[in-house]
Amino acid sequence: MNVIAMLTDLRQEFILHFGEMGSRWGINRTVGQIYAALFLSQDPLCADDLVGMLGVSRSNVSMSLKELQSWNLVHLRHLPGDRRDFFTTPDDMWQIVRTLVEERKKREIDPTLTKLRQLEMRPGSAEDAYAQGRITEMRELIELLTGWYDQMNTLETERLVALLHMGAKLQKFAQSARILPRRATKTEN
């Protein structure tokens, strides 16, 4: 199979877009492109396939694959009779999303919570009272959101999808049950 010949306009546009978005998500452009190429590939790809497909250096591909492995977003595969390492992405979209959210939480949210807790424990002067109050508000909000995330993450995928599909119905229920205050709409103003 010639992987390089399979890079259609559709695939190329998707891969290039993922590379552009990578920098906005805080990852290297090549990491984004490699992930996109692996995501779209029906078959596992080796580093040589990715070098040829994307026109980037072997060392760049190797470093990018290591980064994707550290995020648990790609899996190493071995093919019978081939000594090279091949890579794939998980087939289950929900597994990908759960992994991405968990890894970002681990790298970004958890250290922030740790720092906020440390800052709250610091004795402060009268000048710091307002700042400490704001730090506490931020910690409480982040803990509320991460607590909700932890609860949602324990749901089976089918239940989570059903819950997400309910969307606006849940908002209407919460308002009618007086769980949420009713807000005036633009037409009521």
Coordinates of N, CA and C in Angstrom, one line a residue:
M1 N 0.8 -1.2 0.0 CA 0.0 0.0 0.0 C 0.9 1.2 0.0
N2 N 0.6 2.2 -0.9 CA 1.4 3.4 -0.9 C 0.6 4.5 -0.2
V3 N 1.0 4.8 1.1 CA 0.3 5.7 1.9 C 0.4 7.1 1.4
I4 N 1.5 7.5 0.8 CA 1.8 8.8 0.3 C 0.8 9.2 -0.8
A5 N 0.5 8.2 -1.7 CA -0.4 8.5 -2.8 C -1.9 8.7 -2.3
M6 N -2.1 8.3 -1.0 CA -3.5 8.4 -0.5 C -3.8 9.7 0.1
L7 N -2.9 10.7 0.0 CA -3.2 12.0 0.6 C -4.0 12.8 -0.4
T8 N -5.3 12.7 -0.3 CA -6.3 13.4 -1.2 C -6.4 14.8 -0.8
D9 N -7.0 15.6 -1.6 CA -7.2 17.1 -1.2 C -8.0 17.2 0.1
L10 N -9.0 16.3 0.3 CA -9.8 16.3 1.6 C -8.9 16.1 2.8
R11 N -8.0 15.0 2.7 CA -7.1 14.7 3.8 C -6.1 15.8 4.0
Q12 N -5.5 16.3 2.9 CA -4.5 17.3 3.0 C -5.1 18.6 3.7
E13 N -6.3 19.0 3.3 CA -6.9 20.1 4.0 C -7.2 19.9 5.5
F14 N -7.7 18.7 5.8 CA -7.9 18.4 7.2 C -6.6 18.4 8.0
I15 N -5.5 17.8 7.5 CA -4.2 17.8 8.1 C -3.7 19.2 8.3
L16 N -3.7 20.0 7.2 CA -3.2 21.3 7.3 C -4.0 22.2 8.4
H17 N -5.3 22.0 8.4 CA -6.1 22.7 9.4 C -5.7 22.3 10.8
F18 N -5.5 21.0 11.0 CA -5.2 20.5 12.4 C -3.8 21.1 12.8
G19 N -2.9 21.2 11.8 CA -1.6 21.8 12.1 C -1.8 23.3 12.5
E20 N -2.6 24.0 11.8 CA -2.8 25.4 12.2 C -3.5 25.5 13.5
M21 N -4.5 24.7 13.8 CA -5.2 24.7 15.1 C -4.2 24.3 16.2
G22 N -3.3 23.5 15.9 CA -2.3 23.0 16.9 C -1.7 24.1 17.7
S23 N -1.3 25.2 17.0 CA -0.6 26.3 17.7 C -1.6 27.0 18.6
R24 N -2.9 27.0 18.2 CA -3.9 27.7 19.1 C -4.2 26.8 20.3
W25 N -4.0 25.5 20.2 CA -4.3 24.6 21.3 C -3.0 24.4 22.2
G26 N -1.9 25.1 21.8 CA -0.7 25.0 22.6 C 0.2 23.8 22.2
I27 N 0.0 23.3 21.0 CA 0.9 22.2 20.6 C 1.6 22.7 19.3
N28 N 2.7 22.0 18.9 CA 3.4 22.3 17.7 C 2.6 21.9 16.5
R29 N 2.8 22.7 15.4 CA 2.1 22.4 14.2 C 2.2 21.0 13.7
T30 N 3.5 20.5 13.7 CA 3.7 19.2 13.2 C 3.0 18.1 14.1
V31 N 3.0 18.3 15.3 CA 2.2 17.4 16.2 C 0.8 17.3 15.8
G32 N 0.2 18.5 15.5 CA -1.2 18.5 15.1 C -1.4 17.8 13.7
Q33 N -0.5 18.0 12.8 CA -0.6 17.4 11.5 C -0.4 15.9 11.6
I34 N 0.6 15.4 12.4 CA 0.8 14.0 12.6 C -0.4 13.3 13.2
Y35 N -1.0 14.0 14.2 CA -2.2 13.4 14.8 C -3.3 13.3 13.8
A36 N -3.5 14.3 13.0 CA -4.6 14.3 12.0 C -4.3 13.2 10.9
A37 N -3.1 13.1 10.5 CA -2.8 12.0 9.5 C -3.1 10.6 10.1
L38 N -2.7 10.4 11.3 CA -3.0 9.1 12.0 C -4.5 8.9 12.2
F39 N -5.1 10.0 12.6 CA -6.6 9.9 12.8 C -7.4 9.5 11.5
L40 N -6.9 10.0 10.4 CA -7.6 9.7 9.1 C -7.2 8.4 8.5
S41 N -6.1 7.8 9.0 CA -5.6 6.6 8.3 C -6.3 5.4 8.9
Q42 N -6.8 4.6 7.9 CA -7.4 3.3 8.3 C -6.4 2.3 8.8
D43 N -5.2 2.4 8.3 CA -4.1 1.5 8.7 C -3.1 2.2 9.6
P44 N -2.4 1.5 10.4 CA -1.3 2.1 11.2 C -0.2 2.7 10.3
L45 N 0.4 3.7 10.7 CA 1.5 4.4 10.0 C 2.8 4.4 10.7
C46 N 3.9 4.2 10.0 CA 5.2 4.3 10.7 C 5.7 5.7 10.5
A47 N 6.8 6.0 11.1 CA 7.4 7.3 11.0 C 7.8 7.6 9.6
D48 N 8.3 6.7 8.8 CA 8.7 6.9 7.4 C 7.5 7.3 6.6
D49 N 6.3 6.7 6.9 CA 5.1 7.0 6.2 C 4.8 8.5 6.4
L50 N 4.9 8.9 7.7 CA 4.6 10.3 8.1 C 5.6 11.3 7.5
V51 N 6.8 10.9 7.4 CA 7.9 11.8 6.8 C 7.5 12.0 5.4
G52 N 7.2 11.0 4.6 CA 6.9 11.1 3.2 C 5.6 11.8 3.0
M53 N 4.6 11.6 3.8 CA 3.3 12.2 3.7 C 3.3 13.7 4.0
L54 N 4.0 14.1 5.0 CA 3.9 15.4 5.5 C 5.1 16.3 5.0
G55 N 6.2 15.6 4.6 CA 7.3 16.4 4.1 C 8.1 17.1 5.3
V56 N 8.1 16.4 6.4 CA 8.9 17.0 7.6 C 10.0 16.0 7.9
S57 N 10.9 16.5 8.7 CA 12.1 15.7 9.0 C 11.8 14.5 9.9
R58 N 12.6 13.5 9.8 CA 12.4 12.2 10.6 C 12.5 12.6 12.1
S59 N 13.4 13.5 12.5 CA 13.6 13.8 13.9 C 12.3 14.5 14.4
N60 N 11.7 15.4 13.6 CA 10.5 16.1 13.9 C 9.4 15.1 14.1
V61 N 9.3 14.2 13.2 CA 8.2 13.1 13.4 C 8.4 12.3 14.7
S62 N 9.7 11.9 15.0 CA 9.9 11.2 16.2 C 9.6 11.9 17.4
M63 N 10.0 13.2 17.5 CA 9.7 14.0 18.7 C 8.2 14.2 18.8
S64 N 7.5 14.4 17.7 CA 6.0 14.6 17.7 C 5.3 13.4 18.2
L65 N 5.8 12.2 17.7 CA 5.1 11.0 18.1 C 5.3 10.7 19.6
K66 N 6.5 11.1 20.1 CA 6.7 10.9 21.6 C 5.8 11.8 22.3
E67 N 5.6 13.1 21.9 CA 4.7 14.0 22.5 C 3.3 13.4 22.5
L68 N 2.8 12.9 21.4 CA 1.5 12.3 21.3 C 1.3 11.1 22.2
Q69 N 2.4 10.3 22.3 CA 2.3 9.2 23.2 C 2.2 9.6 24.6
S70 N 2.9 10.7 25.0 CA 2.9 11.2 26.4 C 1.5 11.7 26.7
W71 N 0.7 12.1 25.7 CA -0.7 12.5 25.9 C -1.6 11.4 25.8
N72 N -1.1 10.2 25.6 CA -2.0 9.0 25.4 C -2.9 9.1 24.2
L73 N -2.5 9.8 23.2 CA -3.4 10.1 22.0 C -3.1 9.2 20.9
V74 N -1.9 8.5 20.9 CA -1.6 7.6 19.9 C -1.1 6.3 20.5
H75 N -1.3 5.2 19.8 CA -0.9 3.9 20.4 C 0.1 3.3 19.4
L76 N 1.1 2.7 20.1 CA 2.2 1.9 19.3 C 1.6 0.6 18.9
R77 N 1.9 0.2 17.7 CA 1.5 -1.1 17.1 C 2.7 -1.7 16.4
H78 N 2.7 -3.0 16.5 CA 3.7 -3.8 15.8 C 3.0 -4.7 14.8
L79 N 3.5 -4.7 13.6 CA 2.9 -5.5 12.5 C 3.8 -6.8 12.3
P80 N 3.2 -7.9 12.1 CA 3.9 -9.1 11.9 C 4.9 -9.0 10.7
G81 N 6.2 -9.4 11.0 CA 7.2 -9.4 9.9 C 7.8 -8.0 9.7
D82 N 7.4 -7.0 10.5 CA 8.0 -5.7 10.3 C 8.6 -5.2 11.6
R83 N 9.8 -4.8 11.6 CA 10.5 -4.3 12.8 C 10.2 -2.9 13.2
R84 N 9.6 -2.1 12.3 CA 9.3 -0.7 12.6 C 8.1 -0.6 13.5
D85 N 8.1 0.6 14.2 CA 7.0 0.9 15.1 C 5.9 1.6 14.2
F86 N 4.7 1.2 14.4 CA 3.6 1.8 13.7 C 2.7 2.4 14.8
F87 N 1.9 3.4 14.3 CA 1.1 4.2 15.3 C -0.3 4.3 14.8
T88 N -1.3 4.4 15.7 CA -2.7 4.6 15.4 C -3.3 5.5 16.5
T89 N -4.5 6.0 16.2 CA -5.2 6.7 17.2 C -6.3 5.8 17.6
P90 N -6.9 6.0 18.8 CA -8.1 5.2 19.2 C -9.2 5.3 18.2
D91 N -10.0 4.2 18.0 CA -11.1 4.3 17.1 C -12.3 5.0 17.7
D92 N -12.4 4.9 19.0 CA -13.6 5.5 19.7 C -13.4 7.0 19.9
M93 N -14.2 7.8 19.3 CA -14.1 9.3 19.4 C -14.2 9.7 20.9
W94 N -15.1 9.1 21.6 CA -15.3 9.4 23.0 C -14.1 9.1 23.8
Q95 N -13.4 8.1 23.5 CA -12.1 7.8 24.2 C -11.1 8.9 24.0
I96 N -11.1 9.3 22.7 CA -10.1 10.4 22.4 C -10.5 11.7 23.1
V97 N -11.8 12.0 23.2 CA -12.2 13.3 23.9 C -11.9 13.1 25.4
R98 N -12.2 12.0 26.0 CA -12.0 11.8 27.4 C -10.5 11.9 27.7
T99 N -9.7 11.3 26.8 CA -8.2 11.3 27.1 C -7.7 12.8 27.0
L100 N -8.2 13.5 25.9 CA -7.7 14.9 25.8 C -8.1 15.7 27.0
V101 N -9.3 15.6 27.4 CA -9.8 16.4 28.6 C -9.0 16.0 29.8
E102 N -8.8 14.7 30.1 CA -8.1 14.3 31.2 C -6.7 14.8 31.2
E103 N -6.0 14.7 30.1 CA -4.6 15.1 30.0 C -4.5 16.6 30.2
R104 N -5.4 17.4 29.6 CA -5.4 18.8 29.8 C -5.6 19.2 31.2
K105 N -6.6 18.5 31.9 CA -6.9 18.7 33.3 C -5.6 18.5 34.1
K106 N -4.9 17.4 33.8 CA -3.7 17.0 34.6 C -2.6 18.0 34.4
R107 N -2.5 18.6 33.2 CA -1.4 19.5 32.9 C -1.7 20.9 33.2
E108 N -3.0 21.3 33.1 CA -3.3 22.7 33.3 C -4.2 23.1 34.5
I109 N -5.2 22.3 34.7 CA -6.1 22.6 35.8 C -5.6 22.2 37.2
D110 N -5.1 21.0 37.3 CA -4.6 20.5 38.6 C -3.5 21.4 39.1
P111 N -2.5 21.8 38.3 CA -1.4 22.7 38.9 C -2.0 24.0 39.3
T112 N -3.0 24.5 38.6 CA -3.6 25.8 38.9 C -4.3 25.7 40.3
L113 N -5.0 24.6 40.5 CA -5.7 24.4 41.8 C -4.7 24.3 42.9
T114 N -3.6 23.6 42.7 CA -2.6 23.4 43.7 C -2.0 24.8 44.0
K115 N -1.7 25.7 43.1 CA -1.2 27.0 43.3 C -2.2 27.9 44.0
L116 N -3.5 27.8 43.6 CA -4.5 28.6 44.3 C -4.7 28.2 45.8
R117 N -4.6 26.9 46.0 CA -4.7 26.4 47.4 C -3.5 26.9 48.2
Q118 N -2.3 26.9 47.6 CA -1.1 27.4 48.3 C -1.3 28.9 48.6
L119 N -1.8 29.6 47.7 CA -1.9 31.1 47.9 C -3.0 31.4 48.9
E120 N -4.0 30.6 49.0 CA -5.1 30.8 50.0 C -4.5 30.6 51.4
M121 N -3.6 29.7 51.6 CA -3.0 29.3 52.9 C -2.0 30.4 53.4
R122 N -1.5 31.2 52.5 CA -0.5 32.2 52.8 C -1.2 33.3 53.7
P123 N -0.5 33.6 54.8 CA -1.0 34.7 55.6 C -0.9 36.0 54.7
G124 N -2.0 36.7 54.7 CA -2.0 38.0 53.9 C -2.2 39.2 54.7
S125 N -1.8 40.3 54.2 CA -2.0 41.6 54.9 C -3.4 42.1 54.6
A126 N -3.8 43.2 55.2 CA -5.1 43.8 54.9 C -5.2 44.2 53.4
E127 N -4.0 44.5 52.8 CA -4.0 44.9 51.4 C -4.3 43.7 50.5
D128 N -4.1 42.5 51.0 CA -4.3 41.3 50.2 C -5.7 40.7 50.4
A129 N -6.5 41.2 51.3 CA -7.8 40.6 51.6 C -8.7 40.5 50.3
Y130 N -8.7 41.5 49.5 CA -9.5 41.4 48.3 C -9.0 40.4 47.4
A131 N -7.6 40.4 47.2 CA -7.0 39.4 46.3 C -7.2 38.0 46.8
Q132 N -7.1 37.8 48.1 CA -7.3 36.4 48.6 C -8.8 36.0 48.4
G133 N -9.7 36.9 48.6 CA -11.1 36.6 48.3 C -11.3 36.2 46.9
R134 N -10.7 36.9 45.9 CA -10.8 36.5 44.5 C -10.2 35.2 44.2
I135 N -9.1 34.9 44.9 CA -8.4 33.6 44.7 C -9.3 32.5 45.2
T136 N -9.9 32.7 46.3 CA -10.9 31.7 46.9 C -12.0 31.5 45.9
E137 N -12.6 32.6 45.4 CA -13.7 32.4 44.4 C -13.3 31.6 43.2
M138 N -12.1 31.9 42.7 CA -11.6 31.2 41.5 C -11.4 29.7 41.9
R139 N -10.8 29.4 43.0 CA -10.6 28.0 43.4 C -11.9 27.3 43.5
E140 N -12.9 27.9 44.2 CA -14.2 27.3 44.4 C -14.9 27.0 43.0
L141 N -14.8 27.9 42.1 CA -15.4 27.7 40.8 C -14.7 26.6 40.0
I142 N -13.4 26.6 40.1 CA -12.6 25.5 39.4 C -12.9 24.1 40.0
E143 N -13.0 24.1 41.3 CA -13.3 22.8 42.0 C -14.8 22.4 41.7
L144 N -15.7 23.3 41.6 CA -17.0 23.0 41.2 C -17.1 22.4 39.8
L145 N -16.3 23.0 38.8 CA -16.3 22.5 37.5 C -15.6 21.1 37.4
T146 N -14.5 21.0 38.1 CA -13.7 19.7 38.1 C -14.5 18.6 38.8
G147 N -15.3 19.0 39.8 CA -16.1 18.0 40.5 C -17.2 17.5 39.5
W148 N -17.8 18.4 38.7 CA -18.8 18.1 37.7 C -18.2 17.2 36.7
Y149 N -17.0 17.6 36.2 CA -16.3 16.8 35.2 C -16.0 15.4 35.8
D150 N -15.6 15.2 37.0 CA -15.3 13.9 37.6 C -16.6 13.1 37.6
Q151 N -17.7 13.7 37.9 CA -19.0 12.9 37.9 C -19.4 12.5 36.5
M152 N -19.2 13.4 35.5 CA -19.6 13.1 34.1 C -18.7 12.1 33.6
N153 N -17.4 12.1 34.0 CA -16.4 11.1 33.4 C -16.7 9.7 33.9
T154 N -17.5 9.5 35.0 CA -17.8 8.2 35.4 C -18.9 7.6 34.7
L155 N -19.7 8.4 33.9 CA -20.8 7.9 33.1 C -20.3 7.0 32.0
E156 N -21.1 6.0 31.7 CA -20.8 5.2 30.4 C -21.0 6.2 29.3
T157 N -20.4 6.0 28.2 CA -20.4 6.8 27.0 C -21.9 7.0 26.5
E158 N -22.7 5.9 26.5 CA -24.0 6.0 26.0 C -24.9 7.0 26.9
R159 N -24.7 6.9 28.2 CA -25.4 7.8 29.1 C -25.0 9.3 28.9
L160 N -23.7 9.4 28.8 CA -23.1 10.8 28.6 C -23.7 11.4 27.3
V161 N -23.7 10.6 26.2 CA -24.2 11.1 24.9 C -25.7 11.5 25.1
A162 N -26.5 10.6 25.8 CA -27.9 10.9 26.0 C -28.1 12.2 26.8
L163 N -27.2 12.4 27.8 CA -27.3 13.6 28.6 C -27.0 14.8 27.8
L164 N -26.0 14.8 26.9 CA -25.6 15.9 26.1 C -26.7 16.2 25.1
H165 N -27.4 15.2 24.5 CA -28.4 15.4 23.6 C -29.6 16.1 24.3
M166 N -29.8 15.9 25.6 CA -30.9 16.6 26.3 C -30.7 18.1 26.3
G167 N -29.5 18.6 26.4 CA -29.2 20.0 26.3 C -30.2 21.0 26.8
A168 N -30.9 21.6 25.9 CA -31.9 22.6 26.3 C -33.0 22.1 27.1
K169 N -33.4 20.8 26.9 CA -34.4 20.2 27.7 C -34.1 20.3 29.2
L170 N -32.8 20.1 29.5 CA -32.4 20.1 30.9 C -32.5 21.6 31.5
Q171 N -32.2 22.5 30.6 CA -32.3 23.9 31.1 C -33.7 24.3 31.3
K172 N -34.6 23.9 30.5 CA -36.1 24.1 30.7 C -36.6 23.4 31.9
F173 N -36.1 22.2 32.2 CA -36.5 21.5 33.4 C -36.0 22.2 34.6
A174 N -34.8 22.6 34.6 CA -34.2 23.3 35.8 C -34.9 24.6 36.0
Q175 N -35.3 25.3 35.0 CA -36.1 26.6 35.2 C -37.5 26.3 35.7
S176 N -38.2 25.3 35.1 CA -39.5 25.0 35.6 C -39.6 24.4 37.0
A177 N -38.5 23.7 37.4 CA -38.5 23.1 38.7 C -37.9 24.1 39.7
R178 N -37.6 25.4 39.2 CA -37.0 26.4 40.0 C -35.7 26.1 40.6
I179 N -34.9 25.2 39.8 CA -33.6 24.9 40.2 C -32.7 26.1 39.7
L180 N -33.0 26.7 38.6 CA -32.3 27.8 38.0 C -33.3 29.0 38.0
P181 N -32.8 30.2 38.3 CA -33.7 31.4 38.1 C -34.0 31.6 36.7
R182 N -35.2 32.0 36.4 CA -35.7 32.3 35.1 C -35.1 33.7 34.6
R183 N -34.5 33.7 33.5 CA -34.0 35.0 32.9 C -35.0 35.5 31.9
A184 N -35.1 36.8 31.8 CA -35.9 37.4 30.8 C -35.3 37.2 29.4
T185 N -36.1 37.0 28.4 CA -35.5 36.9 27.1 C -35.5 38.2 26.4
K186 N -34.9 38.4 25.3 CA -34.8 39.7 24.6 C -36.2 40.2 24.2
T187 N -37.1 39.3 23.9 CA -38.5 39.7 23.5 C -39.3 40.2 24.7
E188 N -38.9 39.8 25.9 CA -39.6 40.2 27.1 C -39.1 41.6 27.6
N189 N -37.9 42.0 27.2 CA -37.4 43.3 27.6 C -38.0 44.4 26.9

